[in-house]
PDB file of C-alpha atoms in Angstrom:
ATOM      1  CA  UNK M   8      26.984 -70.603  21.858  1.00 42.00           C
ATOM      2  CA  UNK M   9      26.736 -66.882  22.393  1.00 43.00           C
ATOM      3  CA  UNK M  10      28.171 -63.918  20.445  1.00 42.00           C
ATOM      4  CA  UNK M  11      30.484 -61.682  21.387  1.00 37.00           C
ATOM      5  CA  UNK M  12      30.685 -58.692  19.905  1.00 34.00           C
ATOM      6  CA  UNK M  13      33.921 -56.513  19.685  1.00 37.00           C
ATOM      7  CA  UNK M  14      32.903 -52.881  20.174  1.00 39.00           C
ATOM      8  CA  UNK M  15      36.108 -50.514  18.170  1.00 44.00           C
ATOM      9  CA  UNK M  16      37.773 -48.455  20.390  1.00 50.00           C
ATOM     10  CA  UNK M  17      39.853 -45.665  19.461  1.00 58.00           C
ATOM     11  CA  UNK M  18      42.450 -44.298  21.768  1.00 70.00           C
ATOM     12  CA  UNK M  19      43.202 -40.650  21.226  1.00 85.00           C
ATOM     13  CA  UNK M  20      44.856 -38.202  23.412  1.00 95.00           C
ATOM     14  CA  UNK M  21      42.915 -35.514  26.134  1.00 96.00           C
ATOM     15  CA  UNK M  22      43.294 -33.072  27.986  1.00 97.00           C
ATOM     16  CA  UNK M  23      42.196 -30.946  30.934  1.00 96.00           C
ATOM     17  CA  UNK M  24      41.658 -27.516  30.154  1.00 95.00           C
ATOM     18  CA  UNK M  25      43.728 -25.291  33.000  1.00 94.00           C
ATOM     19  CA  UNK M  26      44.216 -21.896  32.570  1.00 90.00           C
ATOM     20  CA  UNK M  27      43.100 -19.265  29.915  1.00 87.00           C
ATOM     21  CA  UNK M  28      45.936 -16.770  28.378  1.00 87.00           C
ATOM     22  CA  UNK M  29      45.729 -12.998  28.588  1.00 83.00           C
ATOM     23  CA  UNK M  30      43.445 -11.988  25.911  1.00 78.00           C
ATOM     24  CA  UNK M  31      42.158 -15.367  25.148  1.00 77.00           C
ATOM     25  CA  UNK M  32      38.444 -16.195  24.359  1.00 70.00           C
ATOM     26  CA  UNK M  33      36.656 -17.436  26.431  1.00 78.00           C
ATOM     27  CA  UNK M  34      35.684 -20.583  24.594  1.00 90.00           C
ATOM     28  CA  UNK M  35      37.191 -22.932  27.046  1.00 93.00           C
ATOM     29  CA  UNK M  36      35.464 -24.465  30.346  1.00 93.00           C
ATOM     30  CA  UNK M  37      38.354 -24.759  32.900  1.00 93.00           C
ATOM     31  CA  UNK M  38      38.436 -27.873  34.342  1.00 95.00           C
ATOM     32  CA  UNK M  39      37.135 -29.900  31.632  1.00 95.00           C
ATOM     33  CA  UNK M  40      38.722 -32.571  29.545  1.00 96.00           C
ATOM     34  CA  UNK M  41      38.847 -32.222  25.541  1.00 95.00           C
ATOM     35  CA  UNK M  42      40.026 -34.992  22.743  1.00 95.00           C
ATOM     36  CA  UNK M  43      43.227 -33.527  21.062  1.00 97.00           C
ATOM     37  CA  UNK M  44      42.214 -33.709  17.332  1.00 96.00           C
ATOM     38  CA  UNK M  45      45.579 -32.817  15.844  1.00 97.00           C
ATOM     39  CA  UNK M  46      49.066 -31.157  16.680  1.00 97.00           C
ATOM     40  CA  UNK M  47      50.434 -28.219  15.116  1.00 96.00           C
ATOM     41  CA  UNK M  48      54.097 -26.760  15.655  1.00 96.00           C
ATOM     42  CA  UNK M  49      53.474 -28.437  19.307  1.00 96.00           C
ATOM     43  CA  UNK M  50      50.058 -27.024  19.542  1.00 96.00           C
ATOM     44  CA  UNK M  51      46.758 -28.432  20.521  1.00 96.00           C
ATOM     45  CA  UNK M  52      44.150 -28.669  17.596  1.00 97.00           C
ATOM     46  CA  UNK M  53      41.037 -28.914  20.152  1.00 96.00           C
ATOM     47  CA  UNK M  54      36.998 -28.131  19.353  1.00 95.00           C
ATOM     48  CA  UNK M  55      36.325 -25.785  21.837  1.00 94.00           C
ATOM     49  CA  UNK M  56      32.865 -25.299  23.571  1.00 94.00           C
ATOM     50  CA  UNK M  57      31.796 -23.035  20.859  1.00 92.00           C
ATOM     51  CA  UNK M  58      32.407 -25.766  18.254  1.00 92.00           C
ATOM     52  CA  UNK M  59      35.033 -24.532  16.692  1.00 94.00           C
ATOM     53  CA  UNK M  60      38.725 -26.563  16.248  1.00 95.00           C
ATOM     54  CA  UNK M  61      41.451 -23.600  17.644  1.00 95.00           C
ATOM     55  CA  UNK M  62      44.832 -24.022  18.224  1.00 95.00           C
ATOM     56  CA  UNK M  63      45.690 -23.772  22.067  1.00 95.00           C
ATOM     57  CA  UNK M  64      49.364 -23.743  23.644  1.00 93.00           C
ATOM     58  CA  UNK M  65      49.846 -26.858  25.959  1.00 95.00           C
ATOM     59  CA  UNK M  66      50.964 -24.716  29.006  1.00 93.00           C
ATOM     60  CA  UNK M  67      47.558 -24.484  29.021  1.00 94.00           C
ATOM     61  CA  UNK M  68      46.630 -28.075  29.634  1.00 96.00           C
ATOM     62  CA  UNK M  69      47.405 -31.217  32.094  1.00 97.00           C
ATOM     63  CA  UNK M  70      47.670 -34.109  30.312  1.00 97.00           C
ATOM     64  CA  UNK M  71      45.279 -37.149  31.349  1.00 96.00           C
ATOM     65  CA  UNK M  72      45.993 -39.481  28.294  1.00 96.00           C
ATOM     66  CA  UNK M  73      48.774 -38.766  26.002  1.00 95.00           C
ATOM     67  CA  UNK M  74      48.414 -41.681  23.663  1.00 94.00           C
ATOM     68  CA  UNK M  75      48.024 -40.101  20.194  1.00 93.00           C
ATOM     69  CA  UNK M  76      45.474 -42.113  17.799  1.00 93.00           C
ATOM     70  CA  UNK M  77      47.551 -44.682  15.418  1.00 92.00           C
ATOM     71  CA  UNK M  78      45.206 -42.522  12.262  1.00 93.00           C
ATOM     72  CA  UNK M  79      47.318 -39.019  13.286  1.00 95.00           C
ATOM     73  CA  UNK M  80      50.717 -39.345  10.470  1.00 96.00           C
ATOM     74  CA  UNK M  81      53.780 -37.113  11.996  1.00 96.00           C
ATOM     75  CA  UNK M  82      56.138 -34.969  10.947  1.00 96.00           C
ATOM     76  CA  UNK M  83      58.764 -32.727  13.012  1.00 96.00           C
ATOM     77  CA  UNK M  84      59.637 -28.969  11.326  1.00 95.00           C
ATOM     78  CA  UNK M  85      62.954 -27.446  11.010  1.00 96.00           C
ATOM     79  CA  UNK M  86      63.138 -26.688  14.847  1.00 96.00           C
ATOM     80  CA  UNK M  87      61.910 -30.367  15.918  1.00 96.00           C
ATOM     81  CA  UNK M  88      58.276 -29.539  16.026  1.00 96.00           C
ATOM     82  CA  UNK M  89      55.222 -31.560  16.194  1.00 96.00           C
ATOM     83  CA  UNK M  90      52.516 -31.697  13.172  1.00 96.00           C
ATOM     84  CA  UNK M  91      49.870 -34.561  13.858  1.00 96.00           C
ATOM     85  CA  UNK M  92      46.564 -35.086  12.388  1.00 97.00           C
ATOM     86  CA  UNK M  93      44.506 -37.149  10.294  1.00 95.00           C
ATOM     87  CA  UNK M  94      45.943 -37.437   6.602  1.00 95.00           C
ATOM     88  CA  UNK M  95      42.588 -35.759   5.300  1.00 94.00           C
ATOM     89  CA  UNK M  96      43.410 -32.487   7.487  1.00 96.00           C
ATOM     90  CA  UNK M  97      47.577 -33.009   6.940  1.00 94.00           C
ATOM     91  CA  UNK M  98      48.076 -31.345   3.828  1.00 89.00           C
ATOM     92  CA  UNK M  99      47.290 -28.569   1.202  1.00 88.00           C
ATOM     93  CA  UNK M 100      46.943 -25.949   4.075  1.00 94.00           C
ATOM     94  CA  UNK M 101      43.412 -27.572   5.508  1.00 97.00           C
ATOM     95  CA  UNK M 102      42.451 -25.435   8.452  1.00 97.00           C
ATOM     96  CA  UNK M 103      43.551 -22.010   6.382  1.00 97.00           C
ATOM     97  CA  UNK M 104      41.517 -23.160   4.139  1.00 97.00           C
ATOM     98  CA  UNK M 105      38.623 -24.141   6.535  1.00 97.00           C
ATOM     99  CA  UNK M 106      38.601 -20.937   8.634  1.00 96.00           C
ATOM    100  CA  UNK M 107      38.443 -18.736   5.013  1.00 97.00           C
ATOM    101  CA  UNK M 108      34.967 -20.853   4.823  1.00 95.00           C
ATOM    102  CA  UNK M 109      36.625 -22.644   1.046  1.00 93.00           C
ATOM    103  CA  UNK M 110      33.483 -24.419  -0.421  1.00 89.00           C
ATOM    104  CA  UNK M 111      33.250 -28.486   1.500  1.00 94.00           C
ATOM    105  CA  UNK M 112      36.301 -27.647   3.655  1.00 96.00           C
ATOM    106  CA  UNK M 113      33.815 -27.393   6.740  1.00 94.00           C
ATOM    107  CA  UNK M 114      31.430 -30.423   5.790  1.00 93.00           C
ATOM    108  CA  UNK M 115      34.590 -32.143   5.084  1.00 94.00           C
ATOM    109  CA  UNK M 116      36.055 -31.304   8.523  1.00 95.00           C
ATOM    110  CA  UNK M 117      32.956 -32.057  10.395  1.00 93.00           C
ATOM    111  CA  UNK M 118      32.223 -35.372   8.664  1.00 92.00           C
ATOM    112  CA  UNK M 119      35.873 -36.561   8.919  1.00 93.00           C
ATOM    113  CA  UNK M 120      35.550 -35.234  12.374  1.00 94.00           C
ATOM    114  CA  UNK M 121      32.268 -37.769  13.395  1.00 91.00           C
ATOM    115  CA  UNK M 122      33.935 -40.729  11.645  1.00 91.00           C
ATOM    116  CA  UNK M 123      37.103 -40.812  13.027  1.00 91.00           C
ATOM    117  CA  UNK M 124      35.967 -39.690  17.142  1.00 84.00           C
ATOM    118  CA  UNK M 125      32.560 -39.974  17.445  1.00 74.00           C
ATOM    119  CA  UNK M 126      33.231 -43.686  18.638  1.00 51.00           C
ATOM    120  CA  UNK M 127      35.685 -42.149  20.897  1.00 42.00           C
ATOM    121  CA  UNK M 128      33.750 -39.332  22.444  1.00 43.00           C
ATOM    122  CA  UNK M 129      31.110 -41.971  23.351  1.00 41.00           C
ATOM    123  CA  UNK M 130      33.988 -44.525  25.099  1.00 41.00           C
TER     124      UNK M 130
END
């Protein structure tokens, strides 16, 4: 009998990058599709081509699969808000803290990062 093995897929939400804002950087490819790592205050947490995780405004963005992964927990702010990410990255003010370059904030980011969407970035 043969055996079948059940590769793990993990849905997450993308994106296709539209339009750039007045004054923005340009470390976005227009036209290409990006993983949505996170929501903040309705925002999009993506890694831009640089290989950095920005915040971008979702005017900025078609959606082409809005199916956040079941690993993001949620809460809505006063004003009905999204926050989504990973617990590691929820709390204790993470991407502050990794953008002031805090000691293992980055590693931890980037090795969080490869466990939880390598798999998908490679579906």
């Amino acid at each position: 009998m043969a055996q079948v093995s059940k590769a793990l897929c993990i849905i997450s939400m993308k994106v296709i990058f539209k339009k750039k804002l007045k004054d923005q950087a340009p470390n976005m490819s227009v036209g290409s599709e990006y993983e949505v790592i996170g929501i903040e205050g309705d925002s999009y947490r993506i890694v831009c081509d640089e290989g950095e995780p920005y915040l971008y405004e979702p005017e900025q963005f078609e959606v082409t699969d809005s199916t956040q992964p079941e690993f993001w927990i949620k809460e809505y702010g006063e004003d009905g808000e999204l926050y989504a990410y990973p617990v590691a990255w929820f709390h204790n003010y993470f991407f502050e803290r990794y953008f002031d370059n805090e000691s293992g904030v980055v590693n931890s980011f980037w090795k969080e990062y490869e466990r939880l969407y390598k798999i998908a970035k490679n579906a």
